[in-house]
Amino acid sequence: MATRGDSTAGHASGLAGAVTVAALVAAVPVLVLHVVGAGSVNPLAQTVSDYVAAPDGYALLAVSAAALAFAGLFVAVAAWRSRLPGAPVLAALTAAWVVGLGLVAAFPTNVAGAPADVSAVVHRWGGALVLGLAPVLALVVARGLVARGERPVLLVRLTVATAALDAAFLLGHVPIVMLGSPGFPLLGLVERVLYALVIVLLPVIARALRPRPALLPAGPAATVPAATVPAVSSVGAGR
């Protein structure tokens, strides 16, 4: 007969699997775009969003954004079911993350070389929201796990790496947004590494949220029967 703990563990494992699948689905369209858009986009200098001009680029980018949105929602559900400290904050941040992904999908950027229009500006702000919140989501989960007495070492390391690269990528956009300059030449490479970190980070978060099995003793506790102490005759006692 399945216990409540078994059911909870099963749901958590199912959600972790769903996050992993959604993250992989998000990666596939981007990989396809790198193939079909080879030669038209410089992967070192231009961002993934510039593949919008590739064949079916808009649709593939939208699929990737939708898959990331589902992955984030699954993470929020897993945190809520595991009663993680900070789960309500995580749910609110995830909602904002999904909104950012929706903006990225609904408002494509401009074709490379063309002046930025309203759609491109909204796309950039949506992308900043998505990438900026990714390490924050991971940090909330890591803090909740630490408060629960766990040590999510891998999650913390990935969170720090993602936050550092995220800061570099977002700061690299300051001259683009403020001055209209092209930015530094390796902006595309930084974004692709950052995107890969987010793809890895989401399943790691989901796996960290799975309940840990209780430590069981190596075997059944040995029951030592009470020793029967034979009566010792006091020979000559009272004689």
PDB file of C-alpha atoms in Angstrom:
ATOM      1  CA  MET A   1       0.000   0.000   0.000  1.00  0.00           C
ATOM      2  CA  ALA A   2       1.501   3.356  -1.041  1.00  0.00           C
ATOM      3  CA  THR A   3       2.082   5.829   1.765  1.00  0.00           C
ATOM      4  CA  ARG A   4       1.674   9.586   1.617  1.00  0.00           C
ATOM      5  CA  GLY A   5       5.451   9.953   1.545  1.00  0.00           C
ATOM      6  CA  ASP A   6       5.691   7.643  -1.450  1.00  0.00           C
ATOM      7  CA  SER A   7       3.032   9.672  -3.271  1.00  0.00           C
ATOM      8  CA  THR A   8       4.828  12.957  -2.530  1.00  0.00           C
ATOM      9  CA  ALA A   9       8.135  11.554  -3.706  1.00  0.00           C
ATOM     10  CA  GLY A  10       6.470  10.289  -6.880  1.00  0.00           C
ATOM     11  CA  HIS A  11       4.961  13.687  -7.647  1.00  0.00           C
ATOM     12  CA  ALA A  12       8.307  15.401  -6.994  1.00  0.00           C
ATOM     13  CA  SER A  13      10.143  12.994  -9.291  1.00  0.00           C
ATOM     14  CA  GLY A  14       7.495  13.520 -11.967  1.00  0.00           C
ATOM     15  CA  LEU A  15       7.863  17.302 -11.736  1.00  0.00           C
ATOM     16  CA  ALA A  16      11.655  17.036 -11.889  1.00  0.00           C
ATOM     17  CA  GLY A  17      11.311  14.938 -15.023  1.00  0.00           C
ATOM     18  CA  ALA A  18       8.877  17.444 -16.529  1.00  0.00           C
ATOM     19  CA  VAL A  19      11.322  20.308 -15.884  1.00  0.00           C
ATOM     20  CA  THR A  20      14.133  18.349 -17.540  1.00  0.00           C
ATOM     21  CA  VAL A  21      12.009  17.572 -20.598  1.00  0.00           C
ATOM     22  CA  ALA A  22      10.835  21.190 -20.897  1.00  0.00           C
ATOM     23  CA  ALA A  23      14.411  22.466 -20.635  1.00  0.00           C
ATOM     24  CA  LEU A  24      15.561  20.080 -23.360  1.00  0.00           C
ATOM     25  CA  VAL A  25      12.621  21.089 -25.570  1.00  0.00           C
ATOM     26  CA  ALA A  26      13.656  24.730 -25.095  1.00  0.00           C
ATOM     27  CA  ALA A  27      17.188  23.931 -26.261  1.00  0.00           C
ATOM     28  CA  VAL A  28      16.228  22.044 -29.431  1.00  0.00           C
ATOM     29  CA  PRO A  29      14.789  25.007 -31.439  1.00  0.00           C
ATOM     30  CA  VAL A  30      17.863  27.093 -30.617  1.00  0.00           C
ATOM     31  CA  LEU A  31      20.150  24.317 -31.853  1.00  0.00           C
ATOM     32  CA  VAL A  32      18.086  24.055 -35.033  1.00  0.00           C
ATOM     33  CA  LEU A  33      18.373  27.796 -35.578  1.00  0.00           C
ATOM     34  CA  HIS A  34      22.140  27.584 -35.312  1.00  0.00           C
ATOM     35  CA  VAL A  35      22.054  25.121 -38.205  1.00  0.00           C
ATOM     36  CA  VAL A  36      19.520  26.817 -40.492  1.00  0.00           C
ATOM     37  CA  GLY A  37      20.854  30.278 -39.697  1.00  0.00           C
ATOM     38  CA  ALA A  38      24.527  29.441 -40.120  1.00  0.00           C
ATOM     39  CA  GLY A  39      26.208  32.113 -42.187  1.00  0.00           C
ATOM     40  CA  SER A  40      23.533  34.733 -41.567  1.00  0.00           C
ATOM     41  CA  VAL A  41      24.160  35.210 -37.831  1.00  0.00           C
ATOM     42  CA  ASN A  42      27.540  35.578 -36.157  1.00  0.00           C
ATOM     43  CA  PRO A  43      27.241  33.414 -33.009  1.00  0.00           C
ATOM     44  CA  LEU A  44      30.098  35.266 -31.323  1.00  0.00           C
ATOM     45  CA  ALA A  45      28.749  38.784 -31.707  1.00  0.00           C
ATOM     46  CA  GLN A  46      24.990  38.441 -32.322  1.00  0.00           C
ATOM     47  CA  THR A  47      22.392  37.148 -29.883  1.00  0.00           C
ATOM     48  CA  VAL A  48      20.057  34.197 -30.322  1.00  0.00           C
ATOM     49  CA  SER A  49      17.187  36.618 -30.945  1.00  0.00           C
ATOM     50  CA  ASP A  50      18.842  37.651 -34.209  1.00  0.00           C
ATOM     51  CA  TYR A  51      17.831  34.277 -35.655  1.00  0.00           C
ATOM     52  CA  VAL A  52      14.350  35.745 -36.034  1.00  0.00           C
ATOM     53  CA  ALA A  53      15.257  36.432 -39.690  1.00  0.00           C
ATOM     54  CA  ALA A  54      16.155  32.754 -40.304  1.00  0.00           C
ATOM     55  CA  PRO A  55      13.572  30.401 -41.863  1.00  0.00           C
ATOM     56  CA  ASP A  56      10.846  29.805 -39.253  1.00  0.00           C
ATOM     57  CA  GLY A  57      12.994  31.767 -36.823  1.00  0.00           C
ATOM     58  CA  TYR A  58      10.092  33.523 -35.102  1.00  0.00           C
ATOM     59  CA  ALA A  59       8.176  30.259 -34.537  1.00  0.00           C
ATOM     60  CA  LEU A  60      11.216  28.362 -33.249  1.00  0.00           C
ATOM     61  CA  LEU A  61      12.139  31.122 -30.824  1.00  0.00           C
ATOM     62  CA  ALA A  62       8.534  31.209 -29.570  1.00  0.00           C
ATOM     63  CA  VAL A  63       8.590  27.442 -28.961  1.00  0.00           C
ATOM     64  CA  SER A  64      11.809  27.778 -26.969  1.00  0.00           C
ATOM     65  CA  ALA A  65      10.343  30.585 -24.864  1.00  0.00           C
ATOM     66  CA  ALA A  66       7.151  28.614 -24.191  1.00  0.00           C
ATOM     67  CA  ALA A  67       9.135  25.544 -23.100  1.00  0.00           C
ATOM     68  CA  LEU A  68      11.171  27.655 -20.665  1.00  0.00           C
ATOM     69  CA  ALA A  69       7.933  29.101 -19.296  1.00  0.00           C
ATOM     70  CA  PHE A  70       6.581  25.612 -18.613  1.00  0.00           C
ATOM     71  CA  ALA A  71       9.863  24.612 -16.962  1.00  0.00           C
ATOM     72  CA  GLY A  72       9.611  27.605 -14.634  1.00  0.00           C
ATOM     73  CA  LEU A  73       6.005  26.801 -13.755  1.00  0.00           C
ATOM     74  CA  PHE A  74       6.918  23.194 -12.960  1.00  0.00           C
ATOM     75  CA  VAL A  75       9.712  24.431 -10.670  1.00  0.00           C
ATOM     76  CA  ALA A  76       7.261  26.689  -8.817  1.00  0.00           C
ATOM     77  CA  VAL A  77       4.794  23.811  -8.369  1.00  0.00           C
ATOM     78  CA  ALA A  78       7.575  21.527  -7.105  1.00  0.00           C
ATOM     79  CA  ALA A  79       8.662  24.157  -4.549  1.00  0.00           C
ATOM     80  CA  TRP A  80       5.082  24.654  -3.388  1.00  0.00           C
ATOM     81  CA  ARG A  81       4.435  20.930  -2.983  1.00  0.00           C
ATOM     82  CA  SER A  82       7.668  20.436  -1.076  1.00  0.00           C
ATOM     83  CA  ARG A  83       6.665  23.288   1.284  1.00  0.00           C
ATOM     84  CA  LEU A  84       9.952  25.005   0.615  1.00  0.00           C
ATOM     85  CA  PRO A  85      10.550  28.149   2.704  1.00  0.00           C
ATOM     86  CA  GLY A  86      10.115  31.055   0.313  1.00  0.00           C
ATOM     87  CA  ALA A  87       7.808  29.155  -2.056  1.00  0.00           C
ATOM     88  CA  PRO A  88       5.295  32.062  -2.286  1.00  0.00           C
ATOM     89  CA  VAL A  89       8.112  34.433  -3.281  1.00  0.00           C
ATOM     90  CA  LEU A  90       9.307  31.897  -5.822  1.00  0.00           C
ATOM     91  CA  ALA A  91       5.798  31.639  -7.266  1.00  0.00           C
ATOM     92  CA  ALA A  92       5.606  35.429  -7.704  1.00  0.00           C
ATOM     93  CA  LEU A  93       9.051  35.556  -9.330  1.00  0.00           C
ATOM     94  CA  THR A  94       8.107  32.692 -11.628  1.00  0.00           C
ATOM     95  CA  ALA A  95       4.986  34.565 -12.703  1.00  0.00           C
ATOM     96  CA  ALA A  96       7.154  37.563 -13.615  1.00  0.00           C
ATOM     97  CA  TRP A  97       9.561  35.230 -15.428  1.00  0.00           C
ATOM     98  CA  VAL A  98       6.716  33.762 -17.490  1.00  0.00           C
ATOM     99  CA  VAL A  99       5.528  37.277 -18.364  1.00  0.00           C
ATOM    100  CA  GLY A 100       9.045  38.113 -19.547  1.00  0.00           C
ATOM    101  CA  LEU A 101       9.133  35.003 -21.717  1.00  0.00           C
ATOM    102  CA  GLY A 102       5.766  35.950 -23.147  1.00  0.00           C
ATOM    103  CA  LEU A 103       7.117  39.377 -24.095  1.00  0.00           C
ATOM    104  CA  VAL A 104      10.167  37.781 -25.714  1.00  0.00           C
ATOM    105  CA  ALA A 105       7.958  35.483 -27.784  1.00  0.00           C
ATOM    106  CA  ALA A 106       5.292  38.021 -28.715  1.00  0.00           C
ATOM    107  CA  PHE A 107       7.608  40.904 -29.591  1.00  0.00           C
ATOM    108  CA  PRO A 108      10.476  39.819 -31.860  1.00  0.00           C
ATOM    109  CA  THR A 109      13.600  41.909 -32.128  1.00  0.00           C
ATOM    110  CA  ASN A 110      14.465  43.895 -35.235  1.00  0.00           C
ATOM    111  CA  VAL A 111      16.449  42.439 -38.116  1.00  0.00           C
ATOM    112  CA  ALA A 112      20.186  42.936 -37.609  1.00  0.00           C
ATOM    113  CA  GLY A 113      21.264  46.334 -38.867  1.00  0.00           C
ATOM    114  CA  ALA A 114      17.782  47.868 -38.790  1.00  0.00           C
ATOM    115  CA  PRO A 115      16.925  50.578 -36.242  1.00  0.00           C
ATOM    116  CA  ALA A 116      15.219  49.282 -33.115  1.00  0.00           C
ATOM    117  CA  ASP A 117      11.445  49.672 -33.202  1.00  0.00           C
ATOM    118  CA  VAL A 118       8.938  49.333 -30.349  1.00  0.00           C
ATOM    119  CA  SER A 119       8.812  45.536 -30.727  1.00  0.00           C
ATOM    120  CA  ALA A 120      12.602  45.294 -30.430  1.00  0.00           C
ATOM    121  CA  VAL A 121      12.660  47.480 -27.321  1.00  0.00           C
ATOM    122  CA  VAL A 122       9.949  45.395 -25.617  1.00  0.00           C
ATOM    123  CA  HIS A 123      11.823  42.237 -26.624  1.00  0.00           C
ATOM    124  CA  ARG A 124      15.012  43.491 -25.002  1.00  0.00           C
ATOM    125  CA  TRP A 125      13.303  44.383 -21.759  1.00  0.00           C
ATOM    126  CA  GLY A 126      11.531  41.022 -21.726  1.00  0.00           C
ATOM    127  CA  GLY A 127      14.854  39.271 -22.291  1.00  0.00           C
ATOM    128  CA  ALA A 128      16.466  41.270 -19.492  1.00  0.00           C
ATOM    129  CA  LEU A 129      13.641  40.225 -17.177  1.00  0.00           C
ATOM    130  CA  VAL A 130      14.034  36.559 -18.105  1.00  0.00           C
ATOM    131  CA  LEU A 131      17.805  36.379 -17.807  1.00  0.00           C
ATOM    132  CA  GLY A 132      17.924  38.633 -14.761  1.00  0.00           C
ATOM    133  CA  LEU A 133      15.408  36.559 -12.824  1.00  0.00           C
ATOM    134  CA  ALA A 134      16.966  33.164 -13.599  1.00  0.00           C
ATOM    135  CA  PRO A 135      19.683  33.325 -10.893  1.00  0.00           C
ATOM    136  CA  VAL A 136      17.247  35.014  -8.495  1.00  0.00           C
ATOM    137  CA  LEU A 137      14.856  32.065  -8.804  1.00  0.00           C
ATOM    138  CA  ALA A 138      17.735  29.684  -8.131  1.00  0.00           C
ATOM    139  CA  LEU A 139      18.864  31.764  -5.148  1.00  0.00           C
ATOM    140  CA  VAL A 140      15.397  31.640  -3.544  1.00  0.00           C
ATOM    141  CA  VAL A 141      15.371  27.849  -3.881  1.00  0.00           C
ATOM    142  CA  ALA A 142      18.910  27.529  -2.516  1.00  0.00           C
ATOM    143  CA  ARG A 143      18.077  29.708   0.510  1.00  0.00           C
ATOM    144  CA  GLY A 144      14.965  27.665   1.183  1.00  0.00           C
ATOM    145  CA  LEU A 145      16.921  24.412   1.045  1.00  0.00           C
ATOM    146  CA  VAL A 146      19.600  25.778   3.375  1.00  0.00           C
ATOM    147  CA  ALA A 147      16.892  26.913   5.812  1.00  0.00           C
ATOM    148  CA  ARG A 148      15.591  23.352   5.727  1.00  0.00           C
ATOM    149  CA  GLY A 149      19.006  22.024   6.725  1.00  0.00           C
ATOM    150  CA  GLU A 150      20.208  20.879   3.292  1.00  0.00           C
ATOM    151  CA  ARG A 151      23.420  21.771   1.461  1.00  0.00           C
ATOM    152  CA  PRO A 152      22.696  22.302  -2.262  1.00  0.00           C
ATOM    153  CA  VAL A 153      26.357  22.742  -3.248  1.00  0.00           C
ATOM    154  CA  LEU A 154      25.889  22.208  -6.989  1.00  0.00           C
ATOM    155  CA  LEU A 155      22.874  24.524  -7.093  1.00  0.00           C
ATOM    156  CA  VAL A 156      24.762  27.286  -5.280  1.00  0.00           C
ATOM    157  CA  ARG A 157      27.756  27.015  -7.630  1.00  0.00           C
ATOM    158  CA  LEU A 158      25.554  27.135 -10.726  1.00  0.00           C
ATOM    159  CA  THR A 159      23.626  30.073  -9.275  1.00  0.00           C
ATOM    160  CA  VAL A 160      26.825  32.064  -8.670  1.00  0.00           C
ATOM    161  CA  ALA A 161      28.138  31.277 -12.167  1.00  0.00           C
ATOM    162  CA  THR A 162      24.809  32.217 -13.773  1.00  0.00           C
ATOM    163  CA  ALA A 163      24.570  35.453 -11.792  1.00  0.00           C
ATOM    164  CA  ALA A 164      28.112  36.506 -12.736  1.00  0.00           C
ATOM    165  CA  LEU A 165      27.612  35.792 -16.428  1.00  0.00           C
ATOM    166  CA  ASP A 166      24.165  37.370 -16.309  1.00  0.00           C
ATOM    167  CA  ALA A 167      25.604  40.590 -14.910  1.00  0.00           C
ATOM    168  CA  ALA A 168      28.237  40.676 -17.656  1.00  0.00           C
ATOM    169  CA  PHE A 169      25.626  40.112 -20.361  1.00  0.00           C
ATOM    170  CA  LEU A 170      23.189  42.722 -19.073  1.00  0.00           C
ATOM    171  CA  LEU A 171      25.937  45.306 -18.548  1.00  0.00           C
ATOM    172  CA  GLY A 172      27.073  44.621 -22.111  1.00  0.00           C
ATOM    173  CA  HIS A 173      23.686  45.888 -23.284  1.00  0.00           C
ATOM    174  CA  VAL A 174      24.055  49.276 -21.590  1.00  0.00           C
ATOM    175  CA  PRO A 175      25.950  50.883 -24.494  1.00  0.00           C
ATOM    176  CA  ILE A 176      23.498  49.323 -26.963  1.00  0.00           C
ATOM    177  CA  VAL A 177      20.395  50.638 -25.213  1.00  0.00           C
ATOM    178  CA  MET A 178      21.790  53.971 -24.006  1.00  0.00           C
ATOM    179  CA  LEU A 179      24.157  54.931 -26.821  1.00  0.00           C
ATOM    180  CA  GLY A 180      22.998  52.880 -29.775  1.00  0.00           C
ATOM    181  CA  SER A 181      26.447  51.336 -30.172  1.00  0.00           C
ATOM    182  CA  PRO A 182      26.904  47.681 -31.225  1.00  0.00           C
ATOM    183  CA  GLY A 183      28.238  46.572 -27.844  1.00  0.00           C
ATOM    184  CA  PHE A 184      31.258  44.412 -27.153  1.00  0.00           C
ATOM    185  CA  PRO A 185      32.140  41.824 -29.821  1.00  0.00           C
ATOM    186  CA  LEU A 186      31.609  38.631 -27.778  1.00  0.00           C
ATOM    187  CA  LEU A 187      28.116  39.445 -26.577  1.00  0.00           C
ATOM    188  CA  GLY A 188      26.611  36.542 -28.538  1.00  0.00           C
ATOM    189  CA  LEU A 189      29.017  34.022 -27.053  1.00  0.00           C
ATOM    190  CA  VAL A 190      28.301  35.226 -23.512  1.00  0.00           C
ATOM    191  CA  GLU A 191      24.561  34.907 -24.124  1.00  0.00           C
ATOM    192  CA  ARG A 192      24.875  31.366 -25.487  1.00  0.00           C
ATOM    193  CA  VAL A 193      26.889  30.204 -22.485  1.00  0.00           C
ATOM    194  CA  LEU A 194      24.362  31.921 -20.215  1.00  0.00           C
ATOM    195  CA  TYR A 195      21.489  30.235 -22.052  1.00  0.00           C
ATOM    196  CA  ALA A 196      23.181  26.866 -21.611  1.00  0.00           C
ATOM    197  CA  LEU A 197      23.609  27.539 -17.883  1.00  0.00           C
ATOM    198  CA  VAL A 198      19.891  28.324 -17.541  1.00  0.00           C
ATOM    199  CA  ILE A 199      19.006  25.099 -19.386  1.00  0.00           C
ATOM    200  CA  VAL A 200      21.166  23.160 -16.910  1.00  0.00           C
ATOM    201  CA  LEU A 201      20.090  25.201 -13.884  1.00  0.00           C
ATOM    202  CA  LEU A 202      16.369  24.458 -14.187  1.00  0.00           C
ATOM    203  CA  PRO A 203      16.653  20.630 -13.895  1.00  0.00           C
ATOM    204  CA  VAL A 204      19.215  21.029 -11.086  1.00  0.00           C
ATOM    205  CA  ILE A 205      16.709  23.182  -9.175  1.00  0.00           C
ATOM    206  CA  ALA A 206      13.966  20.617  -9.748  1.00  0.00           C
ATOM    207  CA  ARG A 207      16.164  17.721  -8.588  1.00  0.00           C
ATOM    208  CA  ALA A 208      17.193  19.668  -5.487  1.00  0.00           C
ATOM    209  CA  LEU A 209      13.510  20.085  -4.596  1.00  0.00           C
ATOM    210  CA  ARG A 210      12.890  16.354  -4.496  1.00  0.00           C
ATOM    211  CA  PRO A 211      12.381  15.080  -0.932  1.00  0.00           C
ATOM    212  CA  ARG A 212      15.355  13.290   0.516  1.00  0.00           C
ATOM    213  CA  PRO A 213      14.717   9.713   1.676  1.00  0.00           C
ATOM    214  CA  ALA A 214      14.805   9.298   5.403  1.00  0.00           C
ATOM    215  CA  LEU A 215      17.886   7.591   6.706  1.00  0.00           C
ATOM    216  CA  LEU A 216      16.900   4.074   7.598  1.00  0.00           C
ATOM    217  CA  PRO A 217      18.838   1.774   9.930  1.00  0.00           C
ATOM    218  CA  ALA A 218      20.954  -0.895   8.292  1.00  0.00           C
ATOM    219  CA  GLY A 219      18.708  -3.632   9.572  1.00  0.00           C
ATOM    220  CA  PRO A 220      15.934  -4.310  12.028  1.00  0.00           C
ATOM    221  CA  ALA A 221      16.909  -3.407  15.527  1.00  0.00           C
ATOM    222  CA  ALA A 222      17.967  -6.470  17.359  1.00  0.00           C
ATOM    223  CA  THR A 223      15.689  -7.228  20.235  1.00  0.00           C
ATOM    224  CA  VAL A 224      17.686  -8.612  23.089  1.00  0.00           C
ATOM    225  CA  PRO A 225      15.534 -10.694  25.358  1.00  0.00           C
ATOM    226  CA  ALA A 226      15.904 -10.033  28.975  1.00  0.00           C
ATOM    227  CA  ALA A 227      18.470 -12.360  30.358  1.00  0.00           C
ATOM    228  CA  THR A 228      17.217 -14.935  32.725  1.00  0.00           C
ATOM    229  CA  VAL A 229      19.414 -14.834  35.757  1.00  0.00           C
ATOM    230  CA  PRO A 230      19.435 -18.181  37.414  1.00  0.00           C
ATOM    231  CA  ALA A 231      18.806 -18.167  41.071  1.00  0.00           C
ATOM    232  CA  VAL A 232      21.977 -18.756  42.953  1.00  0.00           C
ATOM    233  CA  SER A 233      21.484 -21.039  45.889  1.00  0.00           C
ATOM    234  CA  SER A 234      23.131 -19.794  48.945  1.00  0.00           C
ATOM    235  CA  VAL A 235      24.580 -23.015  50.156  1.00  0.00           C
ATOM    236  CA  GLY A 236      24.762 -22.878  53.810  1.00  0.00           C
ATOM    237  CA  ALA A 237      22.894 -19.601  53.946  1.00  0.00           C
ATOM    238  CA  GLY A 238      21.106 -19.276  57.143  1.00  0.00           C
ATOM    239  CA  ARG A 239      22.813 -22.377  58.368  1.00  0.00           C
TER     240      ARG A 239
END
